[in-house]
mmCIF file of C-alpha atoms in Angstrom:
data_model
loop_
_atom_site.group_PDB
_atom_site.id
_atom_site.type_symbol
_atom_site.label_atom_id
_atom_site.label_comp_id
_atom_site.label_asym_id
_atom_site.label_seq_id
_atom_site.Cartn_x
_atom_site.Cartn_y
_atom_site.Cartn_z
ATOM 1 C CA UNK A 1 0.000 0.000 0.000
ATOM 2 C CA UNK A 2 2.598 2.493 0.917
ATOM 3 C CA UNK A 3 4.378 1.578 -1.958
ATOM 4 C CA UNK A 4 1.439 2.331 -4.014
ATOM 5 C CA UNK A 5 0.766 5.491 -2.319
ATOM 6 C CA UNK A 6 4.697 6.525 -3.426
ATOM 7 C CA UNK A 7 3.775 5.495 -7.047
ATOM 8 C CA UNK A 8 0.938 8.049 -7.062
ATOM 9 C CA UNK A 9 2.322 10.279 -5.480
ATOM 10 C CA UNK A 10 5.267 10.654 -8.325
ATOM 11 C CA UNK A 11 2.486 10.342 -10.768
ATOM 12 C CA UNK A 12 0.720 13.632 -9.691
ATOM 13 C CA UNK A 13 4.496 15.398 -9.310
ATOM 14 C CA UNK A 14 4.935 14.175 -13.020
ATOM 15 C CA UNK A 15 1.599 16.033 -14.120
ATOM 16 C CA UNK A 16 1.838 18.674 -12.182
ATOM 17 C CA UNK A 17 5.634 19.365 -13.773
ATOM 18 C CA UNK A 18 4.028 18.819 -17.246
ATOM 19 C CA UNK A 19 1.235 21.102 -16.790
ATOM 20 C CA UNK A 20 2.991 24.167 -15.171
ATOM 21 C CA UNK A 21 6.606 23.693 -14.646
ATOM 22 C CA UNK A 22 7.242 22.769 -18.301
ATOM 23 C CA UNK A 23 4.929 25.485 -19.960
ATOM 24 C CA UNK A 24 5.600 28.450 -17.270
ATOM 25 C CA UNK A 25 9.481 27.506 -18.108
ATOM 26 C CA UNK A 26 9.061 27.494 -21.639
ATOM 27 C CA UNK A 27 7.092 30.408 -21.603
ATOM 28 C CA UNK A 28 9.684 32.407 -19.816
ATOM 29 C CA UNK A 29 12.263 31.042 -22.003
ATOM 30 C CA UNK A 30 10.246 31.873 -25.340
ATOM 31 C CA UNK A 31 9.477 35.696 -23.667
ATOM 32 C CA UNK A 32 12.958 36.550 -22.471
ATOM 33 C CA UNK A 33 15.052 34.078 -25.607
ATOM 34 C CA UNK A 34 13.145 36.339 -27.984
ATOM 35 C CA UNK A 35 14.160 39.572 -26.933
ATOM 36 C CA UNK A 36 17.245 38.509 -27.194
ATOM 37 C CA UNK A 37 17.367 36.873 -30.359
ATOM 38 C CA UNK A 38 15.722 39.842 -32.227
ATOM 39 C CA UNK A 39 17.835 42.301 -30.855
ATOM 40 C CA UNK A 40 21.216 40.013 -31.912
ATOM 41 C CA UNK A 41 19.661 39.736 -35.283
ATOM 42 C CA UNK A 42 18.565 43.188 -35.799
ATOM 43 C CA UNK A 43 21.939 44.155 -34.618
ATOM 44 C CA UNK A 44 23.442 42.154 -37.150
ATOM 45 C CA UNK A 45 21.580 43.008 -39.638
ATOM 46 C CA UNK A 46 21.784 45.993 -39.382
ATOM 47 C CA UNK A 47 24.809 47.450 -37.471
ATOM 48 C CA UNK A 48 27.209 45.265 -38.107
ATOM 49 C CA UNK A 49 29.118 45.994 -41.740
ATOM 50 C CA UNK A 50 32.284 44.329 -41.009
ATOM 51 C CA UNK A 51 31.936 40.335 -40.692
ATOM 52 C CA UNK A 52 34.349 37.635 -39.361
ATOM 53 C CA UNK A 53 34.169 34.180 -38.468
ATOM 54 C CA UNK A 54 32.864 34.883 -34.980
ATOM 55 C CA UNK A 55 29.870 37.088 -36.031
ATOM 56 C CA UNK A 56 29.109 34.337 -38.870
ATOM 57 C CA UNK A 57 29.077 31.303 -36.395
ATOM 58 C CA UNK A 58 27.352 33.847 -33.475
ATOM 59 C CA UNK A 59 24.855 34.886 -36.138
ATOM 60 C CA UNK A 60 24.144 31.172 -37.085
ATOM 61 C CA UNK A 61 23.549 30.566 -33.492
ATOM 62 C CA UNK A 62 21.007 33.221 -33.006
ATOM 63 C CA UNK A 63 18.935 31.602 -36.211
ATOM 64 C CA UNK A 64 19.315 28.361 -34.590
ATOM 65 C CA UNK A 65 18.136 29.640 -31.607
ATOM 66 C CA UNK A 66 15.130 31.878 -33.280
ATOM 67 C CA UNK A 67 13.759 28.610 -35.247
ATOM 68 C CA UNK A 68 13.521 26.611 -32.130
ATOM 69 C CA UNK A 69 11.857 29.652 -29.724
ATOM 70 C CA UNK A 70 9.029 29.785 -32.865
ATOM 71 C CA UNK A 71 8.118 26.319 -32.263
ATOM 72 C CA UNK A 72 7.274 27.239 -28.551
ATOM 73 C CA UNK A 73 4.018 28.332 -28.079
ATOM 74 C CA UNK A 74 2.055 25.538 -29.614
ATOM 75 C CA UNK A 75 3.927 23.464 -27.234
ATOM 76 C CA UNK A 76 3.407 25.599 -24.400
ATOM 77 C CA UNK A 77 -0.231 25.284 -25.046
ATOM 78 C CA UNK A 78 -0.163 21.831 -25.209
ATOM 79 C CA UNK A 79 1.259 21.098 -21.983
ATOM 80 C CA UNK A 80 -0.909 23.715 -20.278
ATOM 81 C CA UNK A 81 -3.814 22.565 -21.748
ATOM 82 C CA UNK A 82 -2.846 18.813 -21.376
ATOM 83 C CA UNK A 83 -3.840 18.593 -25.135
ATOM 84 C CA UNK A 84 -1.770 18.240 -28.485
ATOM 85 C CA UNK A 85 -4.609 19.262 -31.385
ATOM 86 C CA UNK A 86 -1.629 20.317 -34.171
ATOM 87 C CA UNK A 87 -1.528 16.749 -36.067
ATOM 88 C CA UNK A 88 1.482 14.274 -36.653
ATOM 89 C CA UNK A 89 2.928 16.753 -38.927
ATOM 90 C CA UNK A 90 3.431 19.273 -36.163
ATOM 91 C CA UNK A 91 4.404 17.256 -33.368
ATOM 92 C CA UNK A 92 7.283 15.791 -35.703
ATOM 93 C CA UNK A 93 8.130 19.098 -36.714
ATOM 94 C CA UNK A 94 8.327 20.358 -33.322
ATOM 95 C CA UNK A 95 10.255 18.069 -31.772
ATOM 96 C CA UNK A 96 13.063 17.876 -35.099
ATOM 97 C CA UNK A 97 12.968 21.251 -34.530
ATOM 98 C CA UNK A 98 13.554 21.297 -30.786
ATOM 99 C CA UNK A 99 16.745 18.528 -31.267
ATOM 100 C CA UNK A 100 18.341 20.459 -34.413
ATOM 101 C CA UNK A 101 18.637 23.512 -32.433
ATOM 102 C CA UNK A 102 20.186 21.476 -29.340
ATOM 103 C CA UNK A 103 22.812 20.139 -31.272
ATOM 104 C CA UNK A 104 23.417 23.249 -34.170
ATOM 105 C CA UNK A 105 23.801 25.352 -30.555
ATOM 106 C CA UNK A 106 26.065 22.337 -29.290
ATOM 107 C CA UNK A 107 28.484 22.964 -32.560
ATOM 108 C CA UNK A 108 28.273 26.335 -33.227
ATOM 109 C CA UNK A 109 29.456 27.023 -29.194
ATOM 110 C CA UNK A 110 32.281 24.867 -30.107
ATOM 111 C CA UNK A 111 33.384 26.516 -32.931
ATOM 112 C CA UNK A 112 33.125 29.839 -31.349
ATOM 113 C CA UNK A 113 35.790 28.145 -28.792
ATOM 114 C CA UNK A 114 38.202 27.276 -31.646
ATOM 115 C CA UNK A 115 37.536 30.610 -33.094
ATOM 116 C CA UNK A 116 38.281 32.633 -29.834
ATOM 117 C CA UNK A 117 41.319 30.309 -29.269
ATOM 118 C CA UNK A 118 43.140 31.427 -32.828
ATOM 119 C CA UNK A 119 41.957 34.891 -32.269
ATOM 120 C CA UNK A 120 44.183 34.867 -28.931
ATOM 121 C CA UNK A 121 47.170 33.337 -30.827
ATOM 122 C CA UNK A 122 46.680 35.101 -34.270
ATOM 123 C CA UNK A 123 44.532 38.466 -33.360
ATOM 124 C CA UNK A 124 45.279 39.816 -36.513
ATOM 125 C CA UNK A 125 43.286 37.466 -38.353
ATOM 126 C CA UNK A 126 45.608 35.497 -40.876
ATOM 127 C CA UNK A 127 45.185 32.363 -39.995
ATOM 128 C CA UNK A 128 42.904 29.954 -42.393
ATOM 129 C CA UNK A 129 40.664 29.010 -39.949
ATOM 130 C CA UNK A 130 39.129 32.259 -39.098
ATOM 131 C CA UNK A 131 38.802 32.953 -42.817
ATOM 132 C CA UNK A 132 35.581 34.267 -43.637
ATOM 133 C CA UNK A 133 34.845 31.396 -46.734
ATOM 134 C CA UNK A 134 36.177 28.990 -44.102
ATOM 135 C CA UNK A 135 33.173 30.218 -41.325
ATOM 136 C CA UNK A 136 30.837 30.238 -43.853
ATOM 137 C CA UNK A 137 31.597 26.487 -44.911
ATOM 138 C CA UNK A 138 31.413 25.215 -41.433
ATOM 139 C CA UNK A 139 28.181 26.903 -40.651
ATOM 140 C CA UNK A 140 26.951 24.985 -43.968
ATOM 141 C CA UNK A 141 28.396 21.676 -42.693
ATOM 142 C CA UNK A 142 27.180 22.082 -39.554
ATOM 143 C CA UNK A 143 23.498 22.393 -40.363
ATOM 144 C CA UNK A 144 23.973 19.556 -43.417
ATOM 145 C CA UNK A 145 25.553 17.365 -40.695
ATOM 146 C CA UNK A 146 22.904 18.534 -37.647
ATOM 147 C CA UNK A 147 20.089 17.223 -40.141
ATOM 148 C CA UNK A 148 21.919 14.066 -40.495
ATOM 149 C CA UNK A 149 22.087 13.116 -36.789
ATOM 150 C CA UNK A 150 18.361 14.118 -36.194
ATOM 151 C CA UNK A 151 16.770 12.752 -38.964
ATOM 152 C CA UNK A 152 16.195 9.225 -37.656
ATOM 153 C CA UNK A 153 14.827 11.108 -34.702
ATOM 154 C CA UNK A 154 11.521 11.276 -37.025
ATOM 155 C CA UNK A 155 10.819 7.529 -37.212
ATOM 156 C CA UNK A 156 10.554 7.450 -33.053
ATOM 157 C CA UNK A 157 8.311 10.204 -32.884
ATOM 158 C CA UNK A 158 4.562 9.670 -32.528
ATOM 159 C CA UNK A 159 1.387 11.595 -31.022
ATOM 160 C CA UNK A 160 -0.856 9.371 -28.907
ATOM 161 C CA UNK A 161 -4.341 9.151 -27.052
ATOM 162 C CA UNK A 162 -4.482 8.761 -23.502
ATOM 163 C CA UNK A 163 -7.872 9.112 -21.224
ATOM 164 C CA UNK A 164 -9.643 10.183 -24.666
ATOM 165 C CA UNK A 165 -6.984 13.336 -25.596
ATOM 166 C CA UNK A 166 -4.511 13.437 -27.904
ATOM 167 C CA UNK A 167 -0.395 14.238 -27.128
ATOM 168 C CA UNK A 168 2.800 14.419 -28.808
ATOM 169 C CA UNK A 169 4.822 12.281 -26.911
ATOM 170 C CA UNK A 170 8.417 13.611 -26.006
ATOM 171 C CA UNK A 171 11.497 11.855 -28.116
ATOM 172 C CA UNK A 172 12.420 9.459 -24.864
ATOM 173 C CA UNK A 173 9.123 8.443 -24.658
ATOM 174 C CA UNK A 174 8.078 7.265 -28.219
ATOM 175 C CA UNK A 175 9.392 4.658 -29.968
ATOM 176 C CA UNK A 176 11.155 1.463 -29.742
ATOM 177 C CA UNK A 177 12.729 1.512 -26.223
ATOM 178 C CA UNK A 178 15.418 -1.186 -27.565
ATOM 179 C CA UNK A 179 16.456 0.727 -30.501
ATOM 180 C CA UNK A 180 15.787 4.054 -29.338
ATOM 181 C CA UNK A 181 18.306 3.568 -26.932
ATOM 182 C CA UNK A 182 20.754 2.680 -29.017
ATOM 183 C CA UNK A 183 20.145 5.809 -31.280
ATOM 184 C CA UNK A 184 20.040 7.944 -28.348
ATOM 185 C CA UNK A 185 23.367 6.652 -26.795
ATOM 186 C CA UNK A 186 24.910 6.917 -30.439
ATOM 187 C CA UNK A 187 23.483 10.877 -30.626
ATOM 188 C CA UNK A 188 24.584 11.678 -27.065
ATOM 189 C CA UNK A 189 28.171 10.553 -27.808
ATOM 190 C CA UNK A 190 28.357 12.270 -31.997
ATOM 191 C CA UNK A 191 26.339 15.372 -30.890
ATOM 192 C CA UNK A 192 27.234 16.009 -27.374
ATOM 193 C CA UNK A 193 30.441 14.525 -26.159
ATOM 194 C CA UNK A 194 32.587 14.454 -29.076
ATOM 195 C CA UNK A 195 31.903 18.661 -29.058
ATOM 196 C CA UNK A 196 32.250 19.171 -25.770
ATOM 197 C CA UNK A 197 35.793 17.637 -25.191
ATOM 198 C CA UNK A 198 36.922 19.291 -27.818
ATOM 199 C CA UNK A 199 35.336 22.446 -26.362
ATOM 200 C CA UNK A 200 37.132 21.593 -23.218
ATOM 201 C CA UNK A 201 40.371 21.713 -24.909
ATOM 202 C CA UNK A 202 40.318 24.437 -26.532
ATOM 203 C CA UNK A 203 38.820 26.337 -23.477
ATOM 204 C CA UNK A 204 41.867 24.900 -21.664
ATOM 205 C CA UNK A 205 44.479 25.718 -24.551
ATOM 206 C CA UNK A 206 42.537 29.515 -23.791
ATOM 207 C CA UNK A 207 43.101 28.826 -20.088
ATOM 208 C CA UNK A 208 47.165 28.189 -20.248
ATOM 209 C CA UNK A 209 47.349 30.876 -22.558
ATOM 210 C CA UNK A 210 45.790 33.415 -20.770
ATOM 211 C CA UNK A 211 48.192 32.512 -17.580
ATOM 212 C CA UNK A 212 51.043 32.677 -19.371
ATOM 213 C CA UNK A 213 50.134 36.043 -20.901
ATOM 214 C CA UNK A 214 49.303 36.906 -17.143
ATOM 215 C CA UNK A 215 53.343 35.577 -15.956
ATOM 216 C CA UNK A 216 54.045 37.894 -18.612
ATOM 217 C CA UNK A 217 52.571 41.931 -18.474
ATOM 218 C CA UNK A 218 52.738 44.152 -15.228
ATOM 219 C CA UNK A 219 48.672 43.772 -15.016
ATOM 220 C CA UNK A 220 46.365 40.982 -15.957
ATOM 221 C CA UNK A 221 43.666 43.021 -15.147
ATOM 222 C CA UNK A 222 43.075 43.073 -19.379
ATOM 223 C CA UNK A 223 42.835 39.348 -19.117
ATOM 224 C CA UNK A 224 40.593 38.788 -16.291
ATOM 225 C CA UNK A 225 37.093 39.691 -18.706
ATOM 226 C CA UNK A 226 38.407 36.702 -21.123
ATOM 227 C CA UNK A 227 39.240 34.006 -18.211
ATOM 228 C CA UNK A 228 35.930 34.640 -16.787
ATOM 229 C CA UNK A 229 34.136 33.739 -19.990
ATOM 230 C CA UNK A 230 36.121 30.989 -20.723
ATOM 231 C CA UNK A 231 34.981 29.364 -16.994
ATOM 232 C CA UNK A 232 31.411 31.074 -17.551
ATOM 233 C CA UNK A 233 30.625 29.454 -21.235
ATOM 234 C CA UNK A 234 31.888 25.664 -19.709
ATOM 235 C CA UNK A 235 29.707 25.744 -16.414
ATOM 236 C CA UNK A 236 27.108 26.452 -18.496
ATOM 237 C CA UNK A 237 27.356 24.140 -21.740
ATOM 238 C CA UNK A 238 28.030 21.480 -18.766
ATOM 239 C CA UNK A 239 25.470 22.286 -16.171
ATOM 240 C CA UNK A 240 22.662 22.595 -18.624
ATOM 241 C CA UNK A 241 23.323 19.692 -21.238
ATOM 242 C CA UNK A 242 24.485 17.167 -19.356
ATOM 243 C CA UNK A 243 21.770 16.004 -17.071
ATOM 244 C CA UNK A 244 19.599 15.763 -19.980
ATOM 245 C CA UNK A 245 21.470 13.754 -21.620
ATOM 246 C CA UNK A 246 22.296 11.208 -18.575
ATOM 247 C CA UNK A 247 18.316 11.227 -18.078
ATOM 248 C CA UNK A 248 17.165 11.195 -21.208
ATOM 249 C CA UNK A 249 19.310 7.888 -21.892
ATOM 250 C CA UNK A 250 17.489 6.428 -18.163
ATOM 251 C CA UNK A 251 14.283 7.604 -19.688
ATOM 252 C CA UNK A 252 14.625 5.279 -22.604
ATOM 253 C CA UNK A 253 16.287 2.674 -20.760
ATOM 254 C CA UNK A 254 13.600 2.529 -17.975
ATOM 255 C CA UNK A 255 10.974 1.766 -20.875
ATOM 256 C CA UNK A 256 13.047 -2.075 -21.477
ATOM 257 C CA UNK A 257 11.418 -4.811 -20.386
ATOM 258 C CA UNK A 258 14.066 -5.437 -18.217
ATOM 259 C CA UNK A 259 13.955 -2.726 -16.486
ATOM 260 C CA UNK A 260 12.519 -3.746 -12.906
ATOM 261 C CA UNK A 261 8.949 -2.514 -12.179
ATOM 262 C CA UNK A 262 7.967 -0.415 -9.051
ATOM 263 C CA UNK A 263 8.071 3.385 -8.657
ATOM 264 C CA UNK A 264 10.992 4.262 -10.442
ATOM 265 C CA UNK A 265 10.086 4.810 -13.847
ATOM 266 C CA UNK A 266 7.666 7.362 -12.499
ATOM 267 C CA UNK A 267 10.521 9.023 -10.489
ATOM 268 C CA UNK A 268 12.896 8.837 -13.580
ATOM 269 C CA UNK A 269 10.300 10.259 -15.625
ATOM 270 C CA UNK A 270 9.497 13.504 -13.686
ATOM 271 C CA UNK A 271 13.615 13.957 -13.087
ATOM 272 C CA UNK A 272 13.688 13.779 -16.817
ATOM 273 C CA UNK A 273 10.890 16.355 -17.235
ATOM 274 C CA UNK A 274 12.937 18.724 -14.806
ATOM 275 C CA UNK A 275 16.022 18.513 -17.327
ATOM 276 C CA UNK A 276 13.986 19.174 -20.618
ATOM 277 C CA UNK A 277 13.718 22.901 -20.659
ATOM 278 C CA UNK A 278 17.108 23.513 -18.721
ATOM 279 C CA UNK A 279 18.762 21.864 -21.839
ATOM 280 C CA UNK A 280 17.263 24.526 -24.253
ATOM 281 C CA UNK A 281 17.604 27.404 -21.786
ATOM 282 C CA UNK A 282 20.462 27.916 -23.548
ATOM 283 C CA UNK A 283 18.468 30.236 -26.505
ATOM 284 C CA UNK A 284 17.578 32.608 -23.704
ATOM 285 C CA UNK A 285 21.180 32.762 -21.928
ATOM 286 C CA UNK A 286 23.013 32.730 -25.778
ATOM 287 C CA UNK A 287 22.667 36.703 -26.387
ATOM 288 C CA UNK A 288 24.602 37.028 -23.482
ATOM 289 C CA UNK A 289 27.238 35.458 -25.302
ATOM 290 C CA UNK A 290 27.113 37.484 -28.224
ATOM 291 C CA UNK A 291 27.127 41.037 -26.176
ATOM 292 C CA UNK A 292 30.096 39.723 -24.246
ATOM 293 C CA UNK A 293 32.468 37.847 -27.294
ATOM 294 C CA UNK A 294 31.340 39.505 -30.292
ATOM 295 C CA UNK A 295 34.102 41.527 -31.744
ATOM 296 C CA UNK A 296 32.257 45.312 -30.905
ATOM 297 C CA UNK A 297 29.112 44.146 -31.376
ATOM 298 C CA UNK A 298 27.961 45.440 -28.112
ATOM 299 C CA UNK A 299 29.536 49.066 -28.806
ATOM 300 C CA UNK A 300 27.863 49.422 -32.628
ATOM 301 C CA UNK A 301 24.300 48.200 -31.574
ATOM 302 C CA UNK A 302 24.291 50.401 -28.450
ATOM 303 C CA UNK A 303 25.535 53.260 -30.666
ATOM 304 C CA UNK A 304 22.669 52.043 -33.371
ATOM 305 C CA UNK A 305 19.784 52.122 -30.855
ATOM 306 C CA UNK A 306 20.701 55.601 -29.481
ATOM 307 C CA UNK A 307 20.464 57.210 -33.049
ATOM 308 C CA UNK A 308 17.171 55.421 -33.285
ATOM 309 C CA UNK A 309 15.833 56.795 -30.152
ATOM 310 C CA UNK A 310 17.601 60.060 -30.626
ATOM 311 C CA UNK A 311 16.356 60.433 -34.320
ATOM 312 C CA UNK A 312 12.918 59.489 -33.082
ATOM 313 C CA UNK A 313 12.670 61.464 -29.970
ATOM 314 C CA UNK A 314 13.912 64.564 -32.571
ATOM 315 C CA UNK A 315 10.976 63.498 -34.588
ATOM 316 C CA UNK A 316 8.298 63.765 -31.974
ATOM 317 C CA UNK A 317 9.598 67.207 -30.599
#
């Protein structure tokens, strides 16, 4: 009985986290990840008449991050009305959507790692790799090889009934558990760990070079902004992708047939609802990024906005 009670208890924690964790967090995400976005696009757009290979990969990033905050609201809805009424086509959409932008953002961060590693030891620019052409090829990749990996996403992906409604089940929950898993663990290796140790070594390459340059000048005051981000962009790439990962990969694997029964597929499956929208918080927190790296980006939107406002204020008096 009390084990029973435990069950149910988890149960109602995993609606309740469906119905107003995941669309309040979404929502926020959505509100405060487009203001961003815009801005960073309008800014590049618009202000920005020199590019390099950082603004190309940054500017990628912010339409990778734009595509996925669109497919937000009807998701939103559905979770806060319990009720998925946009079709197969949709829900597939939605959720290739939702993966391509996880693992564009996953590459494109990585890149900008290289790219702010050769721009340390080369800051004049001449090395190939921070070649405009070059940028512009590996942004082209990246999206041709993103589409790869998440293609055979589409096969696992399925809306369903349950007590008389219709939902679009998440990506860990559809499908083949036996070959799902094996796709996932395949996807979390290619897409996720493969970029991030290679992030991590570059980062670290940024790390010893920075404290050299430090053993070297009077001050490292000049260096301190550039450390910081370097510790700031891995604590968050780490902090937000990896528990979704490690619990999307339990999700699946708690769906086997050999997984023993009792309570803890319901406990594994509200801990993996908890990780879902910290993994894509990243859209929101990415025009941070692009303020703080971007090579005077901050300086020529700022000085865009005030001619707007001064122009219009000018106007209107």
């Amino acid at each position: 009985m009390s084990q029973n009670s435990s069950c149910q208890n988890w149960l109602a924690a995993e609606n309740i986290l469906k119905k107003y964790y995941l669309s309040i967090f979404y929502g926020i995400e959505f509100i405060f990840g487009m203001l961003g976005n815009i801005t960073v696009v309008f800014g590049y757009l618009f202000c920005l008449k020199t590019w390099n290979s950082s603004n190309i990969y940054l500017f990628n990033l912010s339409i990778s991050d734009f595509a996925f905050l669109c497919t937000l609201p009807i998701l939103i809805r559905s979770y806060a009305y319990e009720n998925w009424i946009h079709g197969d086509f949709l829900c597939i959409g939605n959720r290739y959507v939702l993966h391509a932008n996880l693992y564009t953002s996953i590459l494109f961060l990585t890149f900008i790692s290289i790219d702010r590693y050769l721009l340390m030891k080369y800051p004049f620019r001449e090395h190939i790799l921070q070649k405009k052409e070059f940028a512009v090829l590996i942004s082209v990749t990246i999206w041709v090889l993103v589409t790869l990996e998440v293609l055979p996403i589409l096969p696992f992906i399925n809306s369903g009934i349950t007590d008389k409604e219709t939902i679009c089940n998440d990506y860990a929950s559809s499908g083949n558990p036996k070959y799902n898993l094996i796709y996932s663990l395949c996807l979390t290796l290619m897409g996720f760990l493969i970029p991030l140790s290679v992030m991590c070594f570059f980062y670290y390459k940024m790390v010893v070079f920075l404290k050299r340059r430090c053993r070297q000048q009077v001050t490292a005051l000049p260096l301190d902004k550039p450390l910081c981000l370097v510790v700031l962009a891995v604590t968050i790439f780490s902090v937000l992708f990896t528990p979704y990962h490690i619990m999307r990969n339990v999700r699946i694997a708690s769906r086997l047939d050999s997984w023993p029964q009792g309570c803890s597929q319901e406990v594994i499956k509200a801990l993996y609802i908890v990780t879902r929208p910290l993994a894509f918080l990243n859209s929101a927190i990415n025009p941070i990024f692009y303020f703080l790296m971007g090579d005077h980006f901050r300086d020529m939107l700022i000085n865009k906005l005030r001619q707007y406002f001064k122009s219009l204020t000018s106007f209107w008096t």
